Amino acid sequence: MKVGMIGLGAMGEGMAINLAEAGFLAGVYNRTFSKAEKFRKEFGVDVFNSPSELAASVDVVLICVSADEDVLEIVTRISGSIKPGSVVVDMSTVSSKTAEQAASLLAKKQVDFLDAPVSGGVEGAKNGTLAMMVGGNQQALEKIKPVLEAISSRIMYMGATGSGQGTKAVNQIMAAGINQAVTEALAFAEAQSLPLEKVIEVISGGAASNWFLEHRGQTMTQGTFAPGFKLALHHKDLKICQTMAKQNDSAIPLAEQTIENYAQLMKKGFGDEDISALYRLKHP
Amino acid sequence: MKVGMIGLGAMGEGMAINLAEAGFLAGVYNRTFSKAEKFRKEFGVDVFNSPSELAASVDVVLICVSADEDVLEIVTRISGSIKPGSVVVDMSTVSSKTAEQAASLLAKKQVDFLDAPVSGGVEGAKNGTLAMMVGGNQQALEKIKPVLEAISSRIMYMGATGSGQGTKAVNQIMAAGINQAVTEALAFAEAQSLPLEKVIEVISGGAASNWFLEHRGQTMTQGTFAPGFKLALHHKDLKICQTMAKQNDSAIPLAEQTIENYAQLMKKGFGDEDISALYRLKHP
């Protein structure tokens, strides 16, 4: 199975390296050409000048970009050249609706589309330990599973097209709430003048333990916020969740609060920092 | 080192069994006598009729009860009979102020007092994998560490008397926020009609993963709320946190919201359920 990867950002790059090392990666496309060149040099894979050229010469197209419009643009561009029987997997975090539109576009070309967003941060992308939530045709998933196993240590089939993105929305809402929980508690610890390094270590062993505390606790209390997961991207994701919540009559007050807090931080120029920069507001 | 245990509730019982199996437990005291009798039968340890009798015949007194007034009453009762050079360890979750009062009472008898609250749930108590945050005299802690290692897999010295409880307050605030985050996100998942079992499993592999989701996610979405950690007890802890937050000028909005939600649930008769019963309000 020849695999092509579109999008070599913070997440995409780690995944592409794992795909190359597992022997799947045949070619890459990236808007910024220099990033793609790196893969030609290191792994000897093809670098394509356009998504459509890439799609024409592989069996599986993986997409990892940022926004709904990017996914739809790429799918439109590849739909002219892609071979029937190919599978397109979108690992970007976008709306369920975008997934449905992309799937319907590609179905006309006898191409399966899977929405397969991931969670686990840049660490997970680098180490191949991402969690992946997949919507779409289950047989298509089974067919290309060996490819996805090079990226993810937990692949879960969620149901029809869009249910991967629906699950990712749950994940992003939970991540927002946990960010609120961890920053609130650590600011309270700091106000008590407790030794924060030890606080984080001991709490990480108990019933309040969580990935975010273990991976971002020390850095946030030291005032460093290198991404990780960019705050502006989480903001974008949560806006999608907000729309979905309105549609299904859910109350998501912590996510709403987080959207406001992030907007405030973005206005101050912190949009490219990690989401743990929320701590700036909790302990000014 | 002969160890006596006062308080055989949900947490205390698990700890006492681990102490007995490690060969440390010499005797127990419990308000409800039948629970103590079980230990005589199973482990051949002494059952005492009062805390003061227990204190007179051991080197280390461990306390695991629920409320500030219980801790102070027990410390007062044992202070008459306890041998100089003994160590008293309180694993209850109470205020830093109570820890200071207890320490000062016992200091007059040449007895060291450690505030050593734990986290990790009934599972952690049963399996000996609790996280323990300790305040008080560090030398006293070193002296009795082998005893505590039968209970806890992560013992952290936090500083002066009261800092164990201060750290536990951070833990309880974080746990409240995580409860809010997880219940909000899972209610949103349910509103989307996603397969909840799979949602919980896949999210547990990513950047939103947390102990609470892994241990309470499935049961809460199935509508069962067996404790675990009783909601009324977490409410009590959070009221302590609220007082501390006022003293150190911290804002703890998620914890405040949780206090309100728990009060509402307690009014409806759910106080003895696990804290995950918060899900009742999120997905009525």
Coordinates of C-alpha atoms in Angstrom, one line a residue, chain B residues 16-284:
Chain B
A16 CA -5.5 -1.5 57.4
I17 CA -5.6 -4.8 55.4
N18 CA -2.4 -3.7 53.6
L19 CA -0.8 -2.9 56.9
A20 CA -1.8 -6.2 58.4
E21 CA -0.5 -8.1 55.4
A22 CA 2.8 -6.3 55.7
G23 CA 3.0 -7.3 59.3
F24 CA 2.8 -3.9 60.8
L25 CA -0.8 -3.9 62.2
A26 CA -0.9 -4.5 66.0
G27 CA -4.4 -3.2 66.7
V28 CA -7.4 -1.4 65.5
Y29 CA -10.1 0.9 66.9
N30 CA -13.4 1.7 65.1
R31 CA -16.5 3.4 66.3
T32 CA -18.6 0.5 64.8
F33 CA -17.1 -2.4 66.8
S34 CA -18.1 -5.2 64.3
K35 CA -15.8 -3.8 61.6
A36 CA -12.9 -4.0 64.0
E37 CA -13.8 -7.5 65.1
K38 CA -13.3 -8.6 61.5
F39 CA -9.6 -7.7 61.9
R40 CA -9.2 -9.7 65.0
K41 CA -10.7 -12.8 63.3
E42 CA -8.8 -12.4 60.0
F43 CA -5.4 -11.1 61.2
G44 CA -5.3 -11.8 64.9
V45 CA -4.7 -8.1 65.8
D46 CA -6.0 -6.5 69.0
V47 CA -9.3 -4.7 69.0
F48 CA -9.3 -1.7 71.4
N49 CA -12.3 -0.2 73.2
S50 CA -11.0 3.3 72.9
P51 CA -8.4 5.4 71.0
S52 CA -6.5 6.0 74.2
E53 CA -6.1 2.3 75.0
L54 CA -4.8 1.8 71.4
A55 CA -2.4 4.7 71.7
A56 CA -0.9 3.4 74.9
S57 CA 0.2 0.2 73.4
V58 CA 1.6 1.0 69.9
D59 CA 4.5 3.2 68.5
V60 CA 2.6 4.6 65.5
V61 CA -1.0 5.7 65.5
L62 CA -2.7 6.1 62.1
I63 CA -6.0 8.0 61.9
C64 CA -8.4 7.8 59.0
V65 CA -11.7 9.5 59.7
S66 CA -14.0 12.0 58.0
A67 CA -14.2 15.4 59.8
D68 CA -12.1 18.0 61.5
E69 CA -13.9 17.6 64.8
D70 CA -13.3 13.8 64.7
V71 CA -9.6 14.2 64.3
L72 CA -9.4 16.8 67.1
E73 CA -11.5 14.6 69.4
I74 CA -9.3 11.5 68.8
V75 CA -6.1 13.5 69.2
T76 CA -7.4 14.9 72.5
R77 CA -8.4 11.4 73.7
I78 CA -5.1 9.8 72.9
S79 CA -2.9 12.7 74.2
G80 CA -3.4 11.4 77.8
S81 CA -2.1 7.9 77.2
I82 CA 0.3 8.1 74.3
K83 CA 4.0 7.3 74.8
P84 CA 6.6 10.1 74.2
G85 CA 8.4 9.4 71.0
S86 CA 5.4 8.0 69.3
V87 CA 4.3 9.3 65.9
V88 CA 0.6 10.1 65.0
V89 CA -0.3 10.1 61.3
D90 CA -3.6 11.6 60.2
M91 CA -4.7 10.4 56.8
S92 CA -8.1 12.1 57.0
T93 CA -8.8 15.0 54.7
V94 CA -9.3 18.0 57.0
S95 CA -8.1 21.6 57.1
S96 CA -4.5 22.7 57.6
K97 CA -5.6 24.5 60.7
T98 CA -6.8 21.2 62.3
A99 CA -3.4 19.7 61.5
E100 CA -1.7 22.6 63.2
Q101 CA -4.0 22.3 66.3
A102 CA -3.4 18.5 66.5
A103 CA 0.4 18.9 66.1
S104 CA 0.6 21.5 68.8
L105 CA -1.5 19.3 71.2
L106 CA 0.8 16.3 70.7
A107 CA 4.0 18.3 70.7
K108 CA 3.4 18.9 74.4
K109 CA 3.6 15.1 74.9
Q110 CA 6.8 14.8 72.8
V111 CA 4.8 13.1 70.1
D112 CA 5.3 14.0 66.4
F113 CA 2.2 14.6 64.3
L114 CA 2.1 14.2 60.5
D115 CA -0.7 15.4 58.3
A116 CA -0.7 12.8 55.5
P117 CA -3.9 12.8 53.5
V118 CA -4.1 10.4 50.5
S119 CA -5.6 10.3 47.0
G120 CA -6.4 7.4 44.8
G121 CA -9.9 6.3 45.7
V122 CA -11.0 3.1 47.3
E123 CA -9.1 1.3 44.5
G124 CA -5.9 2.9 45.6
A125 CA -6.6 2.1 49.3
K126 CA -7.2 -1.5 48.4
N127 CA -4.2 -1.9 46.2
G128 CA -1.7 0.0 48.3
T129 CA -1.2 2.5 45.5
L130 CA -2.4 5.7 47.1
A131 CA -0.6 9.0 46.7
M132 CA 0.3 10.5 50.1
M133 CA 1.1 14.1 50.7
V134 CA 2.8 14.7 54.1
G135 CA 3.3 17.7 56.3
G136 CA 5.2 17.9 59.6
N137 CA 8.6 16.8 60.9
Q138 CA 10.6 15.2 58.1
Q139 CA 12.7 13.0 60.4
A140 CA 9.5 11.5 61.9
L141 CA 8.4 10.7 58.4
E142 CA 11.7 9.0 57.6
K143 CA 11.4 7.0 60.8
I144 CA 8.0 5.5 59.9
K145 CA 8.3 5.4 56.1
P146 CA 8.3 1.6 55.9
V147 CA 4.9 1.6 57.5
L148 CA 3.5 4.2 55.1
E149 CA 5.0 2.3 52.1
A150 CA 2.6 -0.5 52.8
I151 CA -0.2 1.9 52.0
S152 CA 1.2 4.3 49.4
S153 CA 3.2 4.0 46.3
R154 CA 4.0 7.7 46.1
I155 CA 4.9 9.4 49.4
M156 CA 5.7 13.1 49.0
Y157 CA 7.1 15.3 51.8
M158 CA 5.5 18.7 51.3
G159 CA 6.9 20.8 54.1
A160 CA 5.7 22.1 57.5
T161 CA 2.6 20.9 59.4
G162 CA -0.5 21.6 57.3
S163 CA 1.2 21.4 53.9
G164 CA 0.0 17.9 53.4
Q165 CA -3.6 19.1 53.9
G166 CA -2.8 22.2 51.7
T167 CA -1.8 19.8 48.9
K168 CA -4.8 17.6 49.4
A169 CA -7.0 20.7 49.0
V170 CA -5.3 21.3 45.6
N171 CA -6.1 17.7 44.7
Q172 CA -9.7 18.1 45.7
I173 CA -10.2 21.3 43.8
M174 CA -8.6 19.6 40.7
A175 CA -10.9 16.5 41.2
A176 CA -13.9 18.8 41.3
G177 CA -13.0 20.5 38.1
I178 CA -12.2 17.2 36.4
N179 CA -15.6 15.9 37.5
Q180 CA -17.2 19.0 35.8
A181 CA -15.1 18.5 32.7
V182 CA -15.8 14.8 32.3
T183 CA -19.5 15.0 32.9
E184 CA -19.9 18.0 30.6
A185 CA -18.1 16.2 27.8
L186 CA -19.8 12.8 28.2
A187 CA -23.3 14.5 28.3
F188 CA -22.3 16.1 25.0
A189 CA -21.3 12.7 23.7
E190 CA -24.6 11.2 24.8
A191 CA -26.6 14.1 23.1
Q192 CA -24.8 13.1 19.9
S193 CA -25.9 9.5 20.4
L194 CA -22.2 8.3 20.1
P195 CA -21.4 4.9 21.4
L196 CA -20.3 6.0 24.9
E197 CA -18.3 2.9 25.8
K198 CA -16.0 3.4 22.8
V199 CA -15.9 7.2 23.3
I200 CA -14.5 6.7 26.8
E201 CA -12.1 4.0 25.7
V202 CA -10.6 6.1 22.9
I203 CA -10.4 9.4 24.8
S204 CA -8.6 7.5 27.6
G205 CA -5.8 7.0 25.2
G206 CA -5.3 10.7 24.3
A207 CA -4.4 14.1 25.7
A208 CA -7.7 14.4 27.6
S209 CA -7.1 11.1 29.5
N210 CA -7.6 11.2 33.2
W211 CA -8.0 8.8 36.1
F212 CA -11.7 9.8 36.7
L213 CA -12.7 9.1 33.1
E214 CA -11.0 5.7 33.2
H215 CA -12.4 4.6 36.6
R216 CA -15.9 6.3 36.6
G217 CA -16.7 7.0 32.9
Q218 CA -18.4 3.7 32.1
T219 CA -20.4 3.4 35.3
M220 CA -21.6 7.0 35.3
T221 CA -22.9 6.8 31.7
Q222 CA -24.7 3.5 32.7
G223 CA -26.4 5.4 35.5
T224 CA -24.7 3.6 38.4
F225 CA -23.0 5.6 41.1
A226 CA -21.7 3.3 43.8
P227 CA -18.9 4.9 45.9
G228 CA -16.0 5.2 45.3
F229 CA -15.8 8.6 46.9
K230 CA -18.9 9.8 48.5
L231 CA -20.3 13.1 47.1
A232 CA -21.1 14.4 50.6
L233 CA -17.5 13.9 51.7
H234 CA -16.1 15.7 48.6
H235 CA -18.6 18.5 49.4
K236 CA -17.2 18.7 52.9
D237 CA -13.7 18.9 51.6
L238 CA -14.6 21.6 49.1
K239 CA -16.1 23.7 51.8
I240 CA -12.7 23.6 53.5
C241 CA -11.1 24.6 50.2
Q242 CA -13.5 27.5 49.9
T243 CA -12.4 28.8 53.3
M244 CA -8.8 28.4 52.4
A245 CA -9.3 30.1 49.0
K246 CA -10.9 33.1 50.7
Q247 CA -7.8 33.3 53.0
N248 CA -5.3 33.3 50.2
D249 CA -7.3 35.3 47.7
S250 CA -7.8 32.6 45.1
A251 CA -10.6 32.2 42.7
I252 CA -11.9 28.6 42.4
P253 CA -15.0 29.0 40.3
L254 CA -15.2 25.3 39.2
A255 CA -15.0 24.1 42.8
E256 CA -17.6 26.7 43.9
Q257 CA -19.9 25.4 41.1
T258 CA -19.3 21.9 42.3
I259 CA -20.2 22.8 45.9
E260 CA -23.6 24.1 44.6
N261 CA -24.2 21.1 42.4
Y262 CA -23.3 18.6 45.2
A263 CA -25.6 20.5 47.6
Q264 CA -28.4 20.1 45.1
L265 CA -27.8 16.4 44.8
M266 CA -27.5 16.0 48.5
K267 CA -30.9 17.6 48.9
K268 CA -32.3 15.0 46.5
G269 CA -30.8 12.2 48.6
F270 CA -27.8 11.4 46.6
G271 CA -25.1 12.3 49.1
D272 CA -24.0 8.8 49.7
E273 CA -23.4 8.2 46.0
D274 CA -20.1 8.5 44.2
I275 CA -19.0 12.0 43.1
S276 CA -19.7 10.9 39.5
A277 CA -23.4 11.3 40.3
L278 CA -22.8 14.8 39.1
Y279 CA -23.7 13.3 35.8
R280 CA -27.3 13.2 37.0
L281 CA -27.4 17.0 36.6
K282 CA -25.5 17.2 33.3
H283 CA -27.7 14.6 31.6
P284 CA -31.0 14.7 33.4

